[in-house]
Structures are given as structure tokens and as C-alpha cells.
Amino acid sequence: MLIAQISDSHFRSRDTRLFGALNTCRALERAVEAVMSLDPRPDAVIHTGDLVNDGEDGDHRDLSEILGRLSMPIFAVPGNHDRREPLRKALAWTGSIAAEGPLSVAANLGSIRLVGLDSLVEGKAGGRLGEEQLGWLDGVLSANPQTPTLVFVHHPPFAIGIDFMDRIMLEDHAGFEAVIGRHPQVELVACGHAHRIVHTRFAGTIAMIAPGIAHQVAFDLRPGAPSRWVPEPPSFVLHRWTPQGGFVSHVVYIEDYGADAPLSDYVARIGQ
Ligand SMILES: [Fe+2]
Ligand SMILES: [Fe+2]
């Protein structure tokens, strides 16, 4: 089972540039092409939020058209740059977007389960799940205690040491941690928002943050460091699940950095 996680597309239609510099329309197109060119092809795609940057006229239409080039099931949760209703409308065709209320989702995918959570607080950069959704999560996980589960949410429930991001992380992370800790079938918590590749131990499981598919947040651990972006290579994460090995997650670069070449000289030298 292969699940591609793309995150933080901050999509703007073709004729506009994010920060006056970034073509995030092309970035999403390239990410979609990269996912579709994988062999074997992923069984599903999850988008962990900030699908659009501003959600201006035409952005959702074009976002939807480009995501429609993916041939596999798509699941998405909103980020702080998204707005619920336009996103709900734009992605209704996926069949995985809730018809009302929070844009949370629970679905079976082969022998595993995907649970997406809506941490958007409209008008705010930080995230919150709220008691109702935490209760829903507890119920959903209680109903399938034996099924290996991937939980995905935009805002990370843990601090990463980059000050300005930590100020806008998941506010009710303690409540989330308590729920996840009660359900050992949760094998992975997959997040976005921080535009960097980060992993940690969380509530007895693994939590990770996916990179951005357009731009990254500058790596700066100095207390009070300013918020900055950096044009580091865009990538996405490919989560491979097997019954024997659980989830193993690979970072896959989107752009082409040159052809691969055989390792045969080395293999011959070490006698394999
Ligand atoms: Fe983002
Ligand atoms: Fe975000």
C-alpha cells in the first residue's frame, strides 16, 4: 500500500506569483506529475492542507482541475490558508470531503484506515481541533481498534524549535495526544504547515511533518528568528505500508537532479 502525502501547495492561479516570486501553480502541476509517474503508482494521495494561499477568484477552480489529473483517491484536510466552504465545493468530486461541518474524514483503504482532521480556525494561523472533533476521533478510533491507522492533520501537535511556527502549532495538542495515546493502532500522525521534513515520537507513535511542494520554511533555530521562506528543493512523502513492516516513509524529490547510475562497481568490490 502506497500513500503519497503532498502538502502546502499554497496554490495561486497561473498568472500570479506567491511572494512575487513563486509559481505555485506550476509547483502543484509538477507534484501531480511526479506522483503520477511513480512506478508502482500510489494507491491514494493525501493533501495535508494549505491547498490554496489566498483562495482568490479562480484559484479553487484551477486547483481542482490540476488535482483532477490524479487517478487515485484523494483525501484532503484544510490548513490555515484555506477556507472550508470554497474547499468543500471545489473538492466535492473527490467523494471524500464531508458534506457539512468540519472537513474531517475517515475511510478504509485496503487493510488500513485513514483519518483526516480539520484543524482550521478561520482567520487564525494557529490550529485547533476542539472537543467535538476530539470526541469524534476517539469514537472513530474506538470502532476499529485492530486496523492500522494513519491520522493526518495540518497543524503539527508538537514544537519543532522554529519559533514562529511553534507559536502557530496545534493549540489543543495535549487533548489530541491523550486521544492518540489511547489507540495503539495509530501507526503514524502525518502533518503539514511547517514546510520542513521533521519527525518525532508522539503519544507512543510516530508524528511527522511533510515538506512543502512549492517552498520551504527557512531552517533557523535561533530564539525569535524571523519568519522566512527558502527555495529549497520541493518534495513530497511516500508512505509505504506493509503488514510486516508497518509504515516506512520516503521523501521523494519532485524536480530532476540528474540521471541515476549503477552502483555495480561498489557491489562488485564488496563481493555481492
Ligand atoms: Fe503552509
Ligand atoms: Fe499552514
Tab-separated table of C-alpha atoms and ligand atoms in Angstrom:
chain	number	residue	atom	x	y	z
A	1	MET	CA	0.000	0.000	0.000
A	2	LEU	CA	1.458	3.338	-1.058
A	3	ILE	CA	0.135	6.698	0.106
A	4	ALA	CA	1.607	9.882	-1.333
A	5	GLN	CA	1.421	12.863	1.009
A	6	ILE	CA	1.608	16.246	-0.667
A	7	SER	CA	1.391	19.352	1.459
A	8	ASP	CA	1.229	23.118	1.497
A	9	SER	CA	0.712	23.797	-2.184
A	10	HIS	CA	-0.322	27.414	-1.379
A	11	PHE	CA	-1.899	27.375	-4.793
A	12	ARG	CA	-2.412	30.553	-6.776
A	13	SER	CA	-3.602	30.596	-10.344
A	14	ARG	CA	-1.082	30.706	-13.109
A	15	ASP	CA	-0.805	34.464	-13.614
A	16	THR	CA	0.108	35.328	-10.027
A	17	ARG	CA	3.277	34.749	-8.020
A	18	LEU	CA	3.471	33.947	-4.323
A	19	PHE	CA	5.812	36.423	-2.583
A	20	GLY	CA	6.224	37.968	-6.036
A	21	ALA	CA	8.473	35.062	-6.949
A	22	LEU	CA	6.942	31.611	-6.734
A	23	ASN	CA	4.819	29.936	-9.374
A	24	THR	CA	2.799	27.689	-7.069
A	25	CYS	CA	0.521	26.670	-9.925
A	26	ARG	CA	3.462	25.088	-11.703
A	27	ALA	CA	4.664	23.592	-8.415
A	28	LEU	CA	1.365	21.742	-7.947
A	29	GLU	CA	1.389	20.594	-11.558
A	30	ARG	CA	4.917	19.242	-11.098
A	31	ALA	CA	3.970	17.472	-7.854
A	32	VAL	CA	0.984	15.840	-9.541
A	33	GLU	CA	3.179	14.772	-12.471
A	34	ALA	CA	5.752	13.331	-10.062
A	35	VAL	CA	3.120	11.329	-8.174
A	36	MET	CA	1.592	10.048	-11.415
A	37	SER	CA	4.969	9.000	-12.793
A	38	LEU	CA	5.798	6.785	-9.802
A	39	ASP	CA	6.049	3.084	-10.539
A	40	PRO	CA	4.315	1.497	-8.735
A	41	ARG	CA	1.734	4.214	-8.603
A	42	PRO	CA	0.411	5.254	-5.163
A	43	ASP	CA	-2.957	3.865	-4.089
A	44	ALA	CA	-4.069	7.200	-2.637
A	45	VAL	CA	-2.978	10.802	-2.187
A	46	ILE	CA	-3.444	12.796	0.989
A	47	HIS	CA	-3.039	16.583	0.953
A	48	THR	CA	-2.234	17.930	4.414
A	49	GLY	CA	-3.524	21.449	3.965
A	50	ASP	CA	-2.818	24.960	2.818
A	51	LEU	CA	-4.095	23.821	-0.545
A	52	VAL	CA	-4.564	27.434	-1.653
A	53	ASN	CA	-2.730	30.524	-0.466
A	54	ASP	CA	-5.413	33.202	-0.690
A	55	GLY	CA	-8.362	31.432	-2.301
A	56	GLU	CA	-8.977	34.240	-4.769
A	57	ASP	CA	-11.226	34.066	-7.824
A	58	GLY	CA	-10.319	31.115	-9.987
A	59	ASP	CA	-7.844	29.558	-7.545
A	60	HIS	CA	-10.198	26.787	-6.404
A	61	ARG	CA	-11.327	26.035	-9.953
A	62	ASP	CA	-7.738	25.647	-11.156
A	63	LEU	CA	-6.674	23.742	-8.039
A	64	SER	CA	-9.495	21.296	-8.622
A	65	GLU	CA	-8.596	20.870	-12.281
A	66	ILE	CA	-4.955	20.060	-11.503
A	67	LEU	CA	-5.767	17.669	-8.635
A	68	GLY	CA	-8.217	16.005	-11.026
A	69	ARG	CA	-5.224	14.758	-13.025
A	70	LEU	CA	-4.519	12.307	-10.195
A	71	SER	CA	-6.042	8.929	-10.990
A	72	MET	CA	-6.156	7.614	-7.407
A	73	PRO	CA	-8.449	8.507	-4.475
A	74	ILE	CA	-7.659	11.921	-2.953
A	75	PHE	CA	-8.139	12.964	0.662
A	76	ALA	CA	-7.555	16.500	1.894
A	77	VAL	CA	-7.714	18.420	5.159
A	78	PRO	CA	-7.675	22.213	5.329
A	79	GLY	CA	-4.814	24.391	6.522
A	80	ASN	CA	-4.887	27.898	7.907
A	81	HIS	CA	-4.719	29.405	4.399
A	82	ASP	CA	-7.833	27.502	3.317
A	83	ARG	CA	-11.481	28.320	3.823
A	84	ARG	CA	-13.903	25.491	4.480
A	85	GLU	CA	-16.778	26.247	2.148
A	86	PRO	CA	-14.872	27.022	-1.055
A	87	LEU	CA	-12.677	23.973	-0.449
A	88	ARG	CA	-15.694	21.749	0.239
A	89	LYS	CA	-17.249	22.907	-3.003
A	90	ALA	CA	-14.077	22.642	-5.073
A	91	LEU	CA	-13.254	19.097	-3.951
A	92	ALA	CA	-16.769	17.646	-3.740
A	93	TRP	CA	-15.938	15.495	-6.771
A	94	THR	CA	-13.350	13.547	-4.761
A	95	GLY	CA	-16.174	11.939	-2.774
A	96	SER	CA	-14.054	12.181	0.364
A	97	ILE	CA	-14.984	15.690	1.518
A	98	ALA	CA	-17.583	15.979	4.280
A	99	ALA	CA	-20.861	17.465	3.064
A	100	GLU	CA	-21.170	19.634	6.183
A	101	GLY	CA	-19.313	20.534	9.364
A	102	PRO	CA	-15.564	20.071	9.802
A	103	LEU	CA	-13.629	18.733	6.821
A	104	SER	CA	-12.666	15.585	8.696
A	105	VAL	CA	-12.715	12.178	7.057
A	106	ALA	CA	-12.404	8.506	7.970
A	107	ALA	CA	-12.009	5.896	5.261
A	108	ASN	CA	-10.771	2.378	4.715
A	109	LEU	CA	-8.005	1.913	2.187
A	110	GLY	CA	-7.265	-1.774	1.643
A	111	SER	CA	-6.379	-3.148	5.051
A	112	ILE	CA	-5.541	0.190	6.647
A	113	ARG	CA	-7.565	3.173	7.755
A	114	LEU	CA	-7.109	6.865	7.026
A	115	VAL	CA	-8.430	9.506	9.408
A	116	GLY	CA	-8.118	13.190	8.473
A	117	LEU	CA	-8.776	16.011	10.931
A	118	ASP	CA	-9.800	19.609	10.362
A	119	SER	CA	-7.619	21.925	12.485
A	120	LEU	CA	-8.619	25.134	10.691
A	121	VAL	CA	-9.726	28.109	12.776
A	122	GLU	CA	-10.805	30.541	10.077
A	123	GLY	CA	-8.978	33.850	10.338
A	124	LYS	CA	-6.196	32.439	12.509
A	125	ALA	CA	-2.801	30.966	11.673
A	126	GLY	CA	-2.726	28.508	14.548
A	127	GLY	CA	-4.872	25.380	14.638
A	128	ARG	CA	-7.391	23.767	16.952
A	129	LEU	CA	-9.393	20.554	16.801
A	130	GLY	CA	-11.923	21.311	19.543
A	131	GLU	CA	-13.660	18.966	21.963
A	132	GLU	CA	-16.278	17.815	19.474
A	133	GLN	CA	-13.769	16.662	16.872
A	134	LEU	CA	-11.527	15.081	19.504
A	135	GLY	CA	-14.574	13.136	20.705
A	136	TRP	CA	-15.331	12.123	17.120
A	137	LEU	CA	-11.720	10.980	16.672
A	138	ASP	CA	-11.890	8.919	19.859
A	139	GLY	CA	-15.089	7.267	18.621
A	140	VAL	CA	-13.728	6.546	15.145
A	141	LEU	CA	-10.561	5.001	16.574
A	142	SER	CA	-12.502	3.014	19.201
A	143	ALA	CA	-14.655	1.490	16.450
A	144	ASN	CA	-11.650	-0.020	14.624
A	145	PRO	CA	-9.069	-0.914	17.278
A	146	GLN	CA	-7.349	-3.578	15.170
A	147	THR	CA	-6.957	-1.644	11.931
A	148	PRO	CA	-3.587	0.044	11.334
A	149	THR	CA	-4.384	3.739	11.043
A	150	LEU	CA	-2.772	6.844	9.599
A	151	VAL	CA	-4.082	10.083	11.119
A	152	PHE	CA	-3.434	13.264	9.167
A	153	VAL	CA	-3.885	16.880	10.226
A	154	HIS	CA	-2.442	20.185	9.010
A	155	HIS	CA	-1.126	21.715	12.251
A	156	PRO	CA	1.623	19.719	13.989
A	157	PRO	CA	0.830	18.794	17.596
A	158	PHE	CA	4.463	19.259	18.633
A	159	ALA	CA	7.010	22.070	18.734
A	160	ILE	CA	9.858	21.940	16.214
A	161	GLY	CA	12.190	24.638	17.547
A	162	ILE	CA	11.428	27.174	14.827
A	163	ASP	CA	9.874	29.886	16.971
A	164	PHE	CA	7.359	31.468	14.661
A	165	MET	CA	5.987	28.066	13.624
A	166	ASP	CA	5.737	26.883	17.219
A	167	ARG	CA	3.569	29.881	18.038
A	168	ILE	CA	1.027	28.688	15.457
A	169	MET	CA	1.075	24.921	16.061
A	170	LEU	CA	-1.928	22.839	17.162
A	171	GLU	CA	-3.290	24.626	20.222
A	172	ASP	CA	-5.083	21.664	21.812
A	173	HIS	CA	-2.193	19.281	21.233
A	174	ALA	CA	-2.489	17.859	24.761
A	175	GLY	CA	-6.059	16.709	24.137
A	176	PHE	CA	-5.032	15.251	20.782
A	177	GLU	CA	-2.091	13.467	22.387
A	178	ALA	CA	-4.381	11.961	25.036
A	179	VAL	CA	-6.732	10.547	22.383
A	180	ILE	CA	-3.974	9.165	20.159
A	181	GLY	CA	-2.277	7.641	23.203
A	182	ARG	CA	-5.384	5.536	23.907
A	183	HIS	CA	-5.317	3.927	20.453
A	184	PRO	CA	-2.144	1.992	19.678
A	185	GLN	CA	-3.354	1.099	16.185
A	186	VAL	CA	-2.417	4.650	15.145
A	187	GLU	CA	0.863	3.955	13.416
A	188	LEU	CA	1.520	7.411	12.044
A	189	VAL	CA	0.419	11.018	12.516
A	190	ALA	CA	1.145	12.953	9.311
A	191	CYS	CA	1.142	16.773	9.341
A	192	GLY	CA	1.981	19.763	7.163
A	193	HIS	CA	2.133	23.501	7.951
A	194	ALA	CA	5.836	23.767	8.837
A	195	HIS	CA	7.144	23.256	5.283
A	196	ARG	CA	10.016	21.151	6.551
A	197	ILE	CA	10.777	17.444	6.984
A	198	VAL	CA	10.505	16.724	10.720
A	199	HIS	CA	9.892	13.551	12.743
A	200	THR	CA	9.281	12.928	16.428
A	201	ARG	CA	7.929	10.410	18.902
A	202	PHE	CA	4.386	11.399	19.832
A	203	ALA	CA	1.793	9.714	22.046
A	204	GLY	CA	3.503	6.352	21.628
A	205	THR	CA	3.534	6.574	17.857
A	206	ILE	CA	5.430	8.491	15.153
A	207	ALA	CA	4.490	12.006	14.103
A	208	MET	CA	5.987	13.666	11.061
A	209	ILE	CA	5.754	16.857	9.057
A	210	ALA	CA	5.876	16.790	5.277
A	211	PRO	CA	7.891	19.305	3.255
A	212	GLY	CA	6.177	21.875	1.064
A	213	ILE	CA	5.685	21.060	-2.607
A	214	ALA	CA	6.389	24.691	-3.534
A	215	HIS	CA	8.629	26.329	-0.931
A	216	GLN	CA	10.217	25.539	2.416
A	217	VAL	CA	10.396	27.440	5.690
A	218	ALA	CA	13.947	28.596	6.395
A	219	PHE	CA	15.778	26.416	8.894
A	220	ASP	CA	16.563	28.708	11.811
A	221	LEU	CA	16.557	27.520	15.418
A	222	ARG	CA	17.597	30.862	16.957
A	223	PRO	CA	15.066	32.039	19.529
A	224	GLY	CA	12.943	34.787	17.997
A	225	ALA	CA	14.208	34.126	14.459
A	226	PRO	CA	12.087	35.914	11.844
A	227	SER	CA	9.703	34.029	9.569
A	228	ARG	CA	11.373	33.418	6.228
A	229	TRP	CA	10.890	31.106	3.257
A	230	VAL	CA	13.626	29.494	1.212
A	231	PRO	CA	13.677	27.931	-2.268
A	232	GLU	CA	14.993	24.558	-1.102
A	233	PRO	CA	14.053	21.582	-3.309
A	234	PRO	CA	10.347	20.753	-3.271
A	235	SER	CA	9.441	17.208	-2.316
A	236	PHE	CA	6.632	15.029	-1.047
A	237	VAL	CA	6.434	11.956	1.166
A	238	LEU	CA	5.610	8.442	0.087
A	239	HIS	CA	4.314	6.303	2.949
A	240	ARG	CA	4.697	2.597	2.213
A	241	TRP	CA	2.670	0.279	4.403
A	242	THR	CA	3.203	-3.469	4.662
A	243	PRO	CA	1.674	-5.864	7.218
A	244	GLN	CA	5.157	-6.963	8.264
A	245	GLY	CA	6.870	-3.590	8.449
A	246	GLY	CA	4.112	-1.077	9.151
A	247	PHE	CA	4.703	2.389	7.717
A	248	VAL	CA	8.036	3.292	6.164
A	249	SER	CA	8.164	6.836	4.817
A	250	HIS	CA	10.328	8.123	1.975
A	251	VAL	CA	10.953	11.713	0.909
A	252	VAL	CA	10.703	11.974	-2.885
A	253	TYR	CA	12.121	14.980	-4.724
A	254	ILE	CA	9.883	16.446	-7.372
A	255	GLU	CA	12.399	18.000	-9.717
A	256	ASP	CA	15.012	16.122	-11.732
A	257	TYR	CA	18.542	16.374	-10.329
A	258	GLY	CA	20.183	14.167	-12.942
A	259	ALA	CA	20.068	10.563	-14.056
A	260	ASP	CA	20.722	7.666	-11.739
A	261	ALA	CA	23.666	5.337	-12.396
A	262	PRO	CA	24.521	1.787	-11.383
A	263	LEU	CA	26.105	1.033	-8.028
A	264	SER	CA	27.622	-2.091	-9.630
A	265	ASP	CA	31.308	-1.109	-9.149
A	266	TYR	CA	30.779	-0.853	-5.428
A	267	VAL	CA	28.694	-4.015	-5.308
A	268	ALA	CA	31.444	-5.901	-7.234
A	269	ARG	CA	34.118	-4.608	-4.866
A	270	ILE	CA	32.340	-5.740	-1.702
A	271	GLY	CA	31.645	-9.128	-3.278
A	272	GLN	CA	27.854	-9.162	-3.529
B	1	FE	FE	1.751	26.227	4.587
B	2	FE	FE	-0.249	26.281	7.439
